[in-house]
JSON list of C-alpha atoms in Angstrom, two decimals:
[
{"chain": "A", "resi": 20, "resn": "UNK", "atom": "CA", "xyz": [-11.26, -32.30, -16.05]},
{"chain": "A", "resi": 21, "resn": "UNK", "atom": "CA", "xyz": [-12.11, -29.60, -18.62]},
{"chain": "A", "resi": 22, "resn": "UNK", "atom": "CA", "xyz": [-9.92, -26.54, -18.69]},
{"chain": "A", "resi": 23, "resn": "UNK", "atom": "CA", "xyz": [-11.82, -23.48, -17.70]},
{"chain": "A", "resi": 24, "resn": "UNK", "atom": "CA", "xyz": [-11.48, -19.99, -19.00]},
{"chain": "A", "resi": 25, "resn": "UNK", "atom": "CA", "xyz": [-12.73, -16.69, -17.67]},
{"chain": "A", "resi": 26, "resn": "UNK", "atom": "CA", "xyz": [-14.49, -13.98, -19.61]},
{"chain": "A", "resi": 27, "resn": "UNK", "atom": "CA", "xyz": [-15.42, -10.51, -18.70]},
{"chain": "A", "resi": 28, "resn": "UNK", "atom": "CA", "xyz": [-18.66, -8.93, -19.83]},
{"chain": "A", "resi": 29, "resn": "UNK", "atom": "CA", "xyz": [-20.00, -5.34, -19.95]},
{"chain": "A", "resi": 30, "resn": "UNK", "atom": "CA", "xyz": [-21.84, -5.59, -16.71]},
{"chain": "A", "resi": 31, "resn": "UNK", "atom": "CA", "xyz": [-18.72, -6.54, -14.80]},
{"chain": "A", "resi": 32, "resn": "UNK", "atom": "CA", "xyz": [-19.82, -10.07, -13.97]},
{"chain": "A", "resi": 33, "resn": "UNK", "atom": "CA", "xyz": [-17.44, -12.97, -14.64]},
{"chain": "A", "resi": 34, "resn": "UNK", "atom": "CA", "xyz": [-18.52, -15.76, -16.96]},
{"chain": "A", "resi": 35, "resn": "UNK", "atom": "CA", "xyz": [-16.75, -18.96, -16.28]},
{"chain": "A", "resi": 36, "resn": "UNK", "atom": "CA", "xyz": [-16.83, -21.61, -19.00]},
{"chain": "A", "resi": 37, "resn": "UNK", "atom": "CA", "xyz": [-15.24, -24.82, -20.12]},
{"chain": "A", "resi": 38, "resn": "UNK", "atom": "CA", "xyz": [-13.19, -24.74, -23.20]},
{"chain": "A", "resi": 39, "resn": "UNK", "atom": "CA", "xyz": [-15.36, -26.06, -25.98]},
{"chain": "A", "resi": 40, "resn": "UNK", "atom": "CA", "xyz": [-18.57, -24.77, -24.20]},
{"chain": "A", "resi": 41, "resn": "UNK", "atom": "CA", "xyz": [-21.40, -23.37, -26.38]},
{"chain": "A", "resi": 42, "resn": "UNK", "atom": "CA", "xyz": [-22.52, -19.90, -25.32]},
{"chain": "A", "resi": 43, "resn": "UNK", "atom": "CA", "xyz": [-26.28, -19.23, -24.89]},
{"chain": "A", "resi": 44, "resn": "UNK", "atom": "CA", "xyz": [-27.69, -15.76, -24.06]},
{"chain": "A", "resi": 45, "resn": "UNK", "atom": "CA", "xyz": [-31.06, -15.09, -22.61]},
{"chain": "A", "resi": 46, "resn": "UNK", "atom": "CA", "xyz": [-33.07, -12.00, -21.97]},
{"chain": "A", "resi": 47, "resn": "UNK", "atom": "CA", "xyz": [-35.28, -13.15, -19.11]},
{"chain": "A", "resi": 48, "resn": "UNK", "atom": "CA", "xyz": [-38.17, -11.11, -17.93]},
{"chain": "A", "resi": 49, "resn": "UNK", "atom": "CA", "xyz": [-39.32, -12.38, -14.50]},
{"chain": "A", "resi": 50, "resn": "UNK", "atom": "CA", "xyz": [-42.68, -11.73, -12.72]},
{"chain": "A", "resi": 51, "resn": "UNK", "atom": "CA", "xyz": [-42.73, -13.78, -9.55]},
{"chain": "A", "resi": 52, "resn": "UNK", "atom": "CA", "xyz": [-45.92, -13.16, -7.73]},
{"chain": "A", "resi": 53, "resn": "UNK", "atom": "CA", "xyz": [-44.96, -15.59, -4.86]},
{"chain": "A", "resi": 54, "resn": "UNK", "atom": "CA", "xyz": [-41.92, -13.58, -3.90]},
{"chain": "A", "resi": 55, "resn": "UNK", "atom": "CA", "xyz": [-42.97, -10.17, -5.35]},
{"chain": "A", "resi": 56, "resn": "UNK", "atom": "CA", "xyz": [-39.77, -10.18, -7.46]},
{"chain": "A", "resi": 57, "resn": "UNK", "atom": "CA", "xyz": [-40.06, -8.37, -10.85]},
{"chain": "A", "resi": 58, "resn": "UNK", "atom": "CA", "xyz": [-36.92, -7.92, -12.91]},
{"chain": "A", "resi": 59, "resn": "UNK", "atom": "CA", "xyz": [-35.19, -8.36, -16.13]},
{"chain": "A", "resi": 60, "resn": "UNK", "atom": "CA", "xyz": [-32.03, -10.37, -16.48]},
{"chain": "A", "resi": 61, "resn": "UNK", "atom": "CA", "xyz": [-29.49, -10.68, -19.24]},
{"chain": "A", "resi": 62, "resn": "UNK", "atom": "CA", "xyz": [-27.83, -13.96, -18.80]},
{"chain": "A", "resi": 63, "resn": "UNK", "atom": "CA", "xyz": [-25.03, -15.75, -20.40]},
{"chain": "A", "resi": 64, "resn": "UNK", "atom": "CA", "xyz": [-24.99, -19.51, -19.97]},
{"chain": "A", "resi": 65, "resn": "UNK", "atom": "CA", "xyz": [-22.11, -21.71, -20.97]},
{"chain": "A", "resi": 66, "resn": "UNK", "atom": "CA", "xyz": [-23.29, -25.17, -22.20]},
{"chain": "A", "resi": 67, "resn": "UNK", "atom": "CA", "xyz": [-20.69, -27.89, -21.41]},
{"chain": "A", "resi": 68, "resn": "UNK", "atom": "CA", "xyz": [-20.08, -30.29, -24.29]},
{"chain": "A", "resi": 69, "resn": "UNK", "atom": "CA", "xyz": [-21.69, -33.10, -22.32]},
{"chain": "A", "resi": 70, "resn": "UNK", "atom": "CA", "xyz": [-24.76, -31.18, -21.23]},
{"chain": "A", "resi": 71, "resn": "UNK", "atom": "CA", "xyz": [-28.12, -31.63, -22.88]},
{"chain": "A", "resi": 72, "resn": "UNK", "atom": "CA", "xyz": [-30.35, -28.86, -23.92]},
{"chain": "A", "resi": 73, "resn": "UNK", "atom": "CA", "xyz": [-32.91, -29.97, -21.32]},
{"chain": "A", "resi": 74, "resn": "UNK", "atom": "CA", "xyz": [-30.40, -29.69, -18.45]},
{"chain": "A", "resi": 75, "resn": "UNK", "atom": "CA", "xyz": [-29.23, -26.32, -19.77]},
{"chain": "A", "resi": 76, "resn": "UNK", "atom": "CA", "xyz": [-32.95, -25.07, -19.62]},
{"chain": "A", "resi": 77, "resn": "UNK", "atom": "CA", "xyz": [-33.43, -26.65, -16.19]},
{"chain": "A", "resi": 78, "resn": "UNK", "atom": "CA", "xyz": [-30.58, -24.45, -14.93]},
{"chain": "A", "resi": 79, "resn": "UNK", "atom": "CA", "xyz": [-32.39, -21.37, -16.38]},
{"chain": "A", "resi": 80, "resn": "UNK", "atom": "CA", "xyz": [-35.61, -22.49, -14.63]},
{"chain": "A", "resi": 81, "resn": "UNK", "atom": "CA", "xyz": [-33.69, -22.90, -11.33]},
{"chain": "A", "resi": 82, "resn": "UNK", "atom": "CA", "xyz": [-32.39, -19.48, -11.79]},
{"chain": "A", "resi": 83, "resn": "UNK", "atom": "CA", "xyz": [-35.82, -17.96, -12.46]},
{"chain": "A", "resi": 84, "resn": "UNK", "atom": "CA", "xyz": [-37.41, -19.67, -9.46]},
{"chain": "A", "resi": 85, "resn": "UNK", "atom": "CA", "xyz": [-34.64, -18.24, -7.20]},
{"chain": "A", "resi": 86, "resn": "UNK", "atom": "CA", "xyz": [-33.92, -14.98, -9.09]},
{"chain": "A", "resi": 87, "resn": "UNK", "atom": "CA", "xyz": [-31.85, -12.40, -7.15]},
{"chain": "A", "resi": 88, "resn": "UNK", "atom": "CA", "xyz": [-29.31, -9.89, -8.25]},
{"chain": "A", "resi": 89, "resn": "UNK", "atom": "CA", "xyz": [-26.55, -11.95, -6.53]},
{"chain": "A", "resi": 90, "resn": "UNK", "atom": "CA", "xyz": [-27.49, -15.29, -7.91]},
{"chain": "A", "resi": 91, "resn": "UNK", "atom": "CA", "xyz": [-25.08, -16.47, -10.57]},
{"chain": "A", "resi": 92, "resn": "UNK", "atom": "CA", "xyz": [-24.11, -19.42, -12.76]},
{"chain": "A", "resi": 93, "resn": "UNK", "atom": "CA", "xyz": [-20.82, -21.16, -11.79]},
{"chain": "A", "resi": 94, "resn": "UNK", "atom": "CA", "xyz": [-18.42, -23.41, -13.78]},
{"chain": "A", "resi": 95, "resn": "UNK", "atom": "CA", "xyz": [-21.11, -26.08, -13.17]},
{"chain": "A", "resi": 96, "resn": "UNK", "atom": "CA", "xyz": [-20.37, -29.53, -14.64]},
{"chain": "A", "resi": 97, "resn": "UNK", "atom": "CA", "xyz": [-16.73, -28.77, -15.22]},
{"chain": "A", "resi": 98, "resn": "UNK", "atom": "CA", "xyz": [-16.12, -28.01, -11.49]},
{"chain": "A", "resi": 99, "resn": "UNK", "atom": "CA", "xyz": [-16.45, -30.63, -8.67]},
{"chain": "A", "resi": 100, "resn": "UNK", "atom": "CA", "xyz": [-16.54, -28.09, -5.74]},
{"chain": "A", "resi": 101, "resn": "UNK", "atom": "CA", "xyz": [-19.06, -25.57, -7.13]},
{"chain": "A", "resi": 102, "resn": "UNK", "atom": "CA", "xyz": [-22.81, -25.97, -7.72]},
{"chain": "A", "resi": 103, "resn": "UNK", "atom": "CA", "xyz": [-24.73, -25.12, -10.85]},
{"chain": "A", "resi": 104, "resn": "UNK", "atom": "CA", "xyz": [-25.77, -21.80, -9.26]},
{"chain": "A", "resi": 105, "resn": "UNK", "atom": "CA", "xyz": [-24.98, -20.06, -6.17]},
{"chain": "A", "resi": 106, "resn": "UNK", "atom": "CA", "xyz": [-25.56, -16.79, -4.20]},
{"chain": "A", "resi": 107, "resn": "UNK", "atom": "CA", "xyz": [-22.82, -15.41, -1.97]},
{"chain": "A", "resi": 108, "resn": "UNK", "atom": "CA", "xyz": [-23.02, -12.77, 0.65]},
{"chain": "A", "resi": 109, "resn": "UNK", "atom": "CA", "xyz": [-20.75, -9.70, 0.42]},
{"chain": "A", "resi": 110, "resn": "UNK", "atom": "CA", "xyz": [-18.25, -11.40, 2.76]},
{"chain": "A", "resi": 111, "resn": "UNK", "atom": "CA", "xyz": [-18.03, -14.47, 0.47]},
{"chain": "A", "resi": 112, "resn": "UNK", "atom": "CA", "xyz": [-20.21, -16.90, 2.46]},
{"chain": "A", "resi": 113, "resn": "UNK", "atom": "CA", "xyz": [-22.49, -19.12, 0.33]},
{"chain": "A", "resi": 114, "resn": "UNK", "atom": "CA", "xyz": [-26.12, -18.34, 1.13]},
{"chain": "A", "resi": 115, "resn": "UNK", "atom": "CA", "xyz": [-27.63, -20.59, -1.47]},
{"chain": "A", "resi": 116, "resn": "UNK", "atom": "CA", "xyz": [-26.11, -23.64, -3.29]},
{"chain": "A", "resi": 117, "resn": "UNK", "atom": "CA", "xyz": [-28.25, -25.04, -6.19]},
{"chain": "A", "resi": 118, "resn": "UNK", "atom": "CA", "xyz": [-27.51, -28.34, -7.95]},
{"chain": "A", "resi": 119, "resn": "UNK", "atom": "CA", "xyz": [-29.25, -29.90, -10.94]},
{"chain": "A", "resi": 120, "resn": "UNK", "atom": "CA", "xyz": [-29.83, -33.55, -11.09]},
{"chain": "A", "resi": 121, "resn": "UNK", "atom": "CA", "xyz": [-28.89, -36.30, -8.51]},
{"chain": "A", "resi": 122, "resn": "UNK", "atom": "CA", "xyz": [-25.57, -35.49, -6.82]},
{"chain": "A", "resi": 123, "resn": "UNK", "atom": "CA", "xyz": [-23.53, -38.03, -4.88]},
{"chain": "A", "resi": 124, "resn": "UNK", "atom": "CA", "xyz": [-23.51, -38.24, -1.13]},
{"chain": "A", "resi": 125, "resn": "UNK", "atom": "CA", "xyz": [-20.07, -36.77, -0.90]},
{"chain": "A", "resi": 126, "resn": "UNK", "atom": "CA", "xyz": [-21.06, -33.69, -2.81]},
{"chain": "A", "resi": 127, "resn": "UNK", "atom": "CA", "xyz": [-24.17, -33.14, -0.72]},
{"chain": "A", "resi": 128, "resn": "UNK", "atom": "CA", "xyz": [-22.18, -33.44, 2.51]},
{"chain": "A", "resi": 129, "resn": "UNK", "atom": "CA", "xyz": [-19.78, -30.72, 1.16]},
{"chain": "A", "resi": 130, "resn": "UNK", "atom": "CA", "xyz": [-22.72, -28.47, 0.04]},
{"chain": "A", "resi": 131, "resn": "UNK", "atom": "CA", "xyz": [-24.58, -28.86, 3.32]},
{"chain": "A", "resi": 132, "resn": "UNK", "atom": "CA", "xyz": [-21.48, -28.09, 5.26]},
{"chain": "A", "resi": 133, "resn": "UNK", "atom": "CA", "xyz": [-20.57, -24.95, 3.13]},
{"chain": "A", "resi": 134, "resn": "UNK", "atom": "CA", "xyz": [-23.84, -23.31, 2.34]},
{"chain": "A", "resi": 135, "resn": "UNK", "atom": "CA", "xyz": [-26.62, -21.81, 4.49]},
{"chain": "A", "resi": 136, "resn": "UNK", "atom": "CA", "xyz": [-29.27, -23.34, 2.25]},
{"chain": "A", "resi": 137, "resn": "UNK", "atom": "CA", "xyz": [-28.99, -26.12, -0.38]},
{"chain": "A", "resi": 138, "resn": "UNK", "atom": "CA", "xyz": [-31.56, -26.84, -3.15]},
{"chain": "A", "resi": 139, "resn": "UNK", "atom": "CA", "xyz": [-31.42, -29.82, -5.47]},
{"chain": "A", "resi": 140, "resn": "UNK", "atom": "CA", "xyz": [-33.67, -29.62, -8.56]},
{"chain": "A", "resi": 141, "resn": "UNK", "atom": "CA", "xyz": [-34.63, -33.04, -10.14]},
{"chain": "A", "resi": 142, "resn": "UNK", "atom": "CA", "xyz": [-36.26, -33.04, -13.57]},
{"chain": "A", "resi": 143, "resn": "UNK", "atom": "CA", "xyz": [-36.29, -36.83, -14.43]},
{"chain": "A", "resi": 144, "resn": "UNK", "atom": "CA", "xyz": [-39.08, -38.35, -12.18]},
{"chain": "A", "resi": 145, "resn": "UNK", "atom": "CA", "xyz": [-38.28, -42.06, -12.46]},
{"chain": "A", "resi": 146, "resn": "UNK", "atom": "CA", "xyz": [-34.55, -41.89, -11.65]},
{"chain": "A", "resi": 147, "resn": "UNK", "atom": "CA", "xyz": [-35.09, -39.06, -9.24]},
{"chain": "A", "resi": 148, "resn": "UNK", "atom": "CA", "xyz": [-37.57, -41.06, -7.15]},
{"chain": "A", "resi": 149, "resn": "UNK", "atom": "CA", "xyz": [-35.12, -44.07, -7.25]},
{"chain": "A", "resi": 150, "resn": "UNK", "atom": "CA", "xyz": [-32.21, -41.67, -6.12]},
{"chain": "A", "resi": 151, "resn": "UNK", "atom": "CA", "xyz": [-34.37, -40.09, -3.26]},
{"chain": "A", "resi": 152, "resn": "UNK", "atom": "CA", "xyz": [-35.38, -43.62, -1.98]},
{"chain": "A", "resi": 153, "resn": "UNK", "atom": "CA", "xyz": [-31.72, -44.82, -2.12]},
{"chain": "A", "resi": 154, "resn": "UNK", "atom": "CA", "xyz": [-30.45, -41.66, -0.22]},
{"chain": "A", "resi": 155, "resn": "UNK", "atom": "CA", "xyz": [-33.43, -41.11, 2.04]},
{"chain": "A", "resi": 156, "resn": "UNK", "atom": "CA", "xyz": [-31.72, -41.83, 5.40]},
{"chain": "A", "resi": 157, "resn": "UNK", "atom": "CA", "xyz": [-28.70, -39.78, 4.42]},
{"chain": "A", "resi": 158, "resn": "UNK", "atom": "CA", "xyz": [-30.78, -36.88, 3.24]},
{"chain": "A", "resi": 159, "resn": "UNK", "atom": "CA", "xyz": [-32.59, -36.69, 6.56]},
{"chain": "A", "resi": 160, "resn": "UNK", "atom": "CA", "xyz": [-29.47, -35.56, 8.26]},
{"chain": "A", "resi": 161, "resn": "UNK", "atom": "CA", "xyz": [-29.38, -32.11, 6.55]},
{"chain": "A", "resi": 162, "resn": "UNK", "atom": "CA", "xyz": [-31.98, -29.56, 7.72]},
{"chain": "A", "resi": 163, "resn": "UNK", "atom": "CA", "xyz": [-30.72, -26.97, 5.25]},
{"chain": "A", "resi": 164, "resn": "UNK", "atom": "CA", "xyz": [-31.33, -29.27, 2.28]},
{"chain": "A", "resi": 165, "resn": "UNK", "atom": "CA", "xyz": [-34.48, -29.17, -0.05]},
{"chain": "A", "resi": 166, "resn": "UNK", "atom": "CA", "xyz": [-35.20, -31.56, -2.92]},
{"chain": "A", "resi": 167, "resn": "UNK", "atom": "CA", "xyz": [-37.51, -30.17, -5.55]},
{"chain": "A", "resi": 168, "resn": "UNK", "atom": "CA", "xyz": [-38.90, -32.16, -8.43]},
{"chain": "A", "resi": 169, "resn": "UNK", "atom": "CA", "xyz": [-39.78, -30.06, -11.61]},
{"chain": "A", "resi": 170, "resn": "UNK", "atom": "CA", "xyz": [-42.97, -31.37, -13.23]},
{"chain": "A", "resi": 171, "resn": "UNK", "atom": "CA", "xyz": [-42.46, -30.05, -16.79]},
{"chain": "A", "resi": 172, "resn": "UNK", "atom": "CA", "xyz": [-45.56, -29.79, -19.03]},
{"chain": "A", "resi": 173, "resn": "UNK", "atom": "CA", "xyz": [-44.53, -29.07, -22.57]},
{"chain": "A", "resi": 174, "resn": "UNK", "atom": "CA", "xyz": [-41.24, -29.12, -24.60]},
{"chain": "A", "resi": 175, "resn": "UNK", "atom": "CA", "xyz": [-38.84, -27.21, -22.47]},
{"chain": "A", "resi": 176, "resn": "UNK", "atom": "CA", "xyz": [-35.87, -28.16, -24.82]},
{"chain": "A", "resi": 177, "resn": "UNK", "atom": "CA", "xyz": [-37.63, -26.42, -27.71]},
{"chain": "A", "resi": 178, "resn": "UNK", "atom": "CA", "xyz": [-37.16, -23.09, -25.98]},
{"chain": "A", "resi": 179, "resn": "UNK", "atom": "CA", "xyz": [-33.33, -23.57, -26.06]},
{"chain": "A", "resi": 180, "resn": "UNK", "atom": "CA", "xyz": [-31.73, -21.11, -28.57]},
{"chain": "A", "resi": 181, "resn": "UNK", "atom": "CA", "xyz": [-28.48, -19.43, -28.69]},
{"chain": "A", "resi": 182, "resn": "UNK", "atom": "CA", "xyz": [-30.26, -16.10, -28.18]},
{"chain": "A", "resi": 183, "resn": "UNK", "atom": "CA", "xyz": [-33.48, -16.39, -26.18]},
{"chain": "A", "resi": 184, "resn": "UNK", "atom": "CA", "xyz": [-36.21, -13.91, -25.26]},
{"chain": "A", "resi": 185, "resn": "UNK", "atom": "CA", "xyz": [-38.17, -15.42, -22.47]},
{"chain": "A", "resi": 186, "resn": "UNK", "atom": "CA", "xyz": [-41.05, -14.16, -20.26]},
{"chain": "A", "resi": 187, "resn": "UNK", "atom": "CA", "xyz": [-41.27, -16.02, -16.96]},
{"chain": "A", "resi": 188, "resn": "UNK", "atom": "CA", "xyz": [-44.42, -15.76, -14.83]},
{"chain": "A", "resi": 189, "resn": "UNK", "atom": "CA", "xyz": [-44.55, -17.49, -11.42]},
{"chain": "A", "resi": 190, "resn": "UNK", "atom": "CA", "xyz": [-47.44, -17.96, -9.07]},
{"chain": "A", "resi": 191, "resn": "UNK", "atom": "CA", "xyz": [-48.32, -20.65, -6.44]},
{"chain": "A", "resi": 192, "resn": "UNK", "atom": "CA", "xyz": [-44.93, -22.52, -7.23]},
{"chain": "A", "resi": 193, "resn": "UNK", "atom": "CA", "xyz": [-45.97, -22.81, -10.83]},
{"chain": "A", "resi": 194, "resn": "UNK", "atom": "CA", "xyz": [-43.96, -21.19, -13.68]},
{"chain": "A", "resi": 195, "resn": "UNK", "atom": "CA", "xyz": [-45.01, -20.40, -17.17]},
{"chain": "A", "resi": 196, "resn": "UNK", "atom": "CA", "xyz": [-42.08, -19.86, -19.43]},
{"chain": "A", "resi": 197, "resn": "UNK", "atom": "CA", "xyz": [-43.00, -18.20, -22.66]},
{"chain": "A", "resi": 198, "resn": "UNK", "atom": "CA", "xyz": [-40.63, -18.18, -25.67]},
{"chain": "A", "resi": 199, "resn": "UNK", "atom": "CA", "xyz": [-41.19, -16.65, -29.19]},
{"chain": "A", "resi": 200, "resn": "UNK", "atom": "CA", "xyz": [-43.03, -19.71, -30.53]},
{"chain": "A", "resi": 201, "resn": "UNK", "atom": "CA", "xyz": [-44.61, -21.58, -27.49]},
{"chain": "A", "resi": 202, "resn": "UNK", "atom": "CA", "xyz": [-44.79, -21.87, -23.70]},
{"chain": "A", "resi": 203, "resn": "UNK", "atom": "CA", "xyz": [-43.98, -24.42, -21.11]},
{"chain": "A", "resi": 204, "resn": "UNK", "atom": "CA", "xyz": [-45.52, -24.89, -17.61]},
{"chain": "A", "resi": 205, "resn": "UNK", "atom": "CA", "xyz": [-43.21, -25.97, -14.76]},
{"chain": "A", "resi": 206, "resn": "UNK", "atom": "CA", "xyz": [-44.62, -26.96, -11.39]},
{"chain": "A", "resi": 207, "resn": "UNK", "atom": "CA", "xyz": [-42.31, -27.18, -8.43]},
{"chain": "A", "resi": 208, "resn": "UNK", "atom": "CA", "xyz": [-42.99, -30.29, -6.17]},
{"chain": "A", "resi": 209, "resn": "UNK", "atom": "CA", "xyz": [-41.29, -30.35, -2.83]},
{"chain": "A", "resi": 210, "resn": "UNK", "atom": "CA", "xyz": [-39.84, -33.89, -2.20]},
{"chain": "A", "resi": 211, "resn": "UNK", "atom": "CA", "xyz": [-37.77, -33.04, 0.78]},
{"chain": "A", "resi": 212, "resn": "UNK", "atom": "CA", "xyz": [-37.56, -29.97, 2.91]},
{"chain": "A", "resi": 213, "resn": "UNK", "atom": "CA", "xyz": [-39.68, -27.66, 4.93]},
{"chain": "A", "resi": 214, "resn": "UNK", "atom": "CA", "xyz": [-41.19, -25.40, 2.30]},
{"chain": "A", "resi": 215, "resn": "UNK", "atom": "CA", "xyz": [-40.45, -23.85, -1.08]}
]
């Protein structure tokens, strides 16, 4: 298990990262027409040594689709009992638990028991569909769980830089993420759950 260190930043939020993590910063301007959420976020993401640029960017995309002042990145890969992102109430209850990839049954059971709402973002279609089929019966047990496939059109990894300036426009569950050199379109497809 990677050792985790804690860093304080100007805005007062904690940044938790594994030793050896690479720090990425993003200035993200979000215009979400679906939820009428319009805000700028200055984010700090710690990329775990075993994490790919694609997974890092998928975490950023998940943040943008669910953006909220209380939504925050956690220790992620380096911590078994925390999701990739979460939103907590003022009393400390977990309102939203977001995981990236294909979590194991034990992790899903824990997440569904601890959080009001659980969202799983899958970004690799072939292995994602196999995982969904393998866990179909188990997944049906949890009414608070949604599984979302991200259909990525373009090179999302190419947007990953240590300092990113990104514009994010969302309409009809479709995101256009615009970087300095090119843009990527990401469509959310609901594989399990009631609605996006």
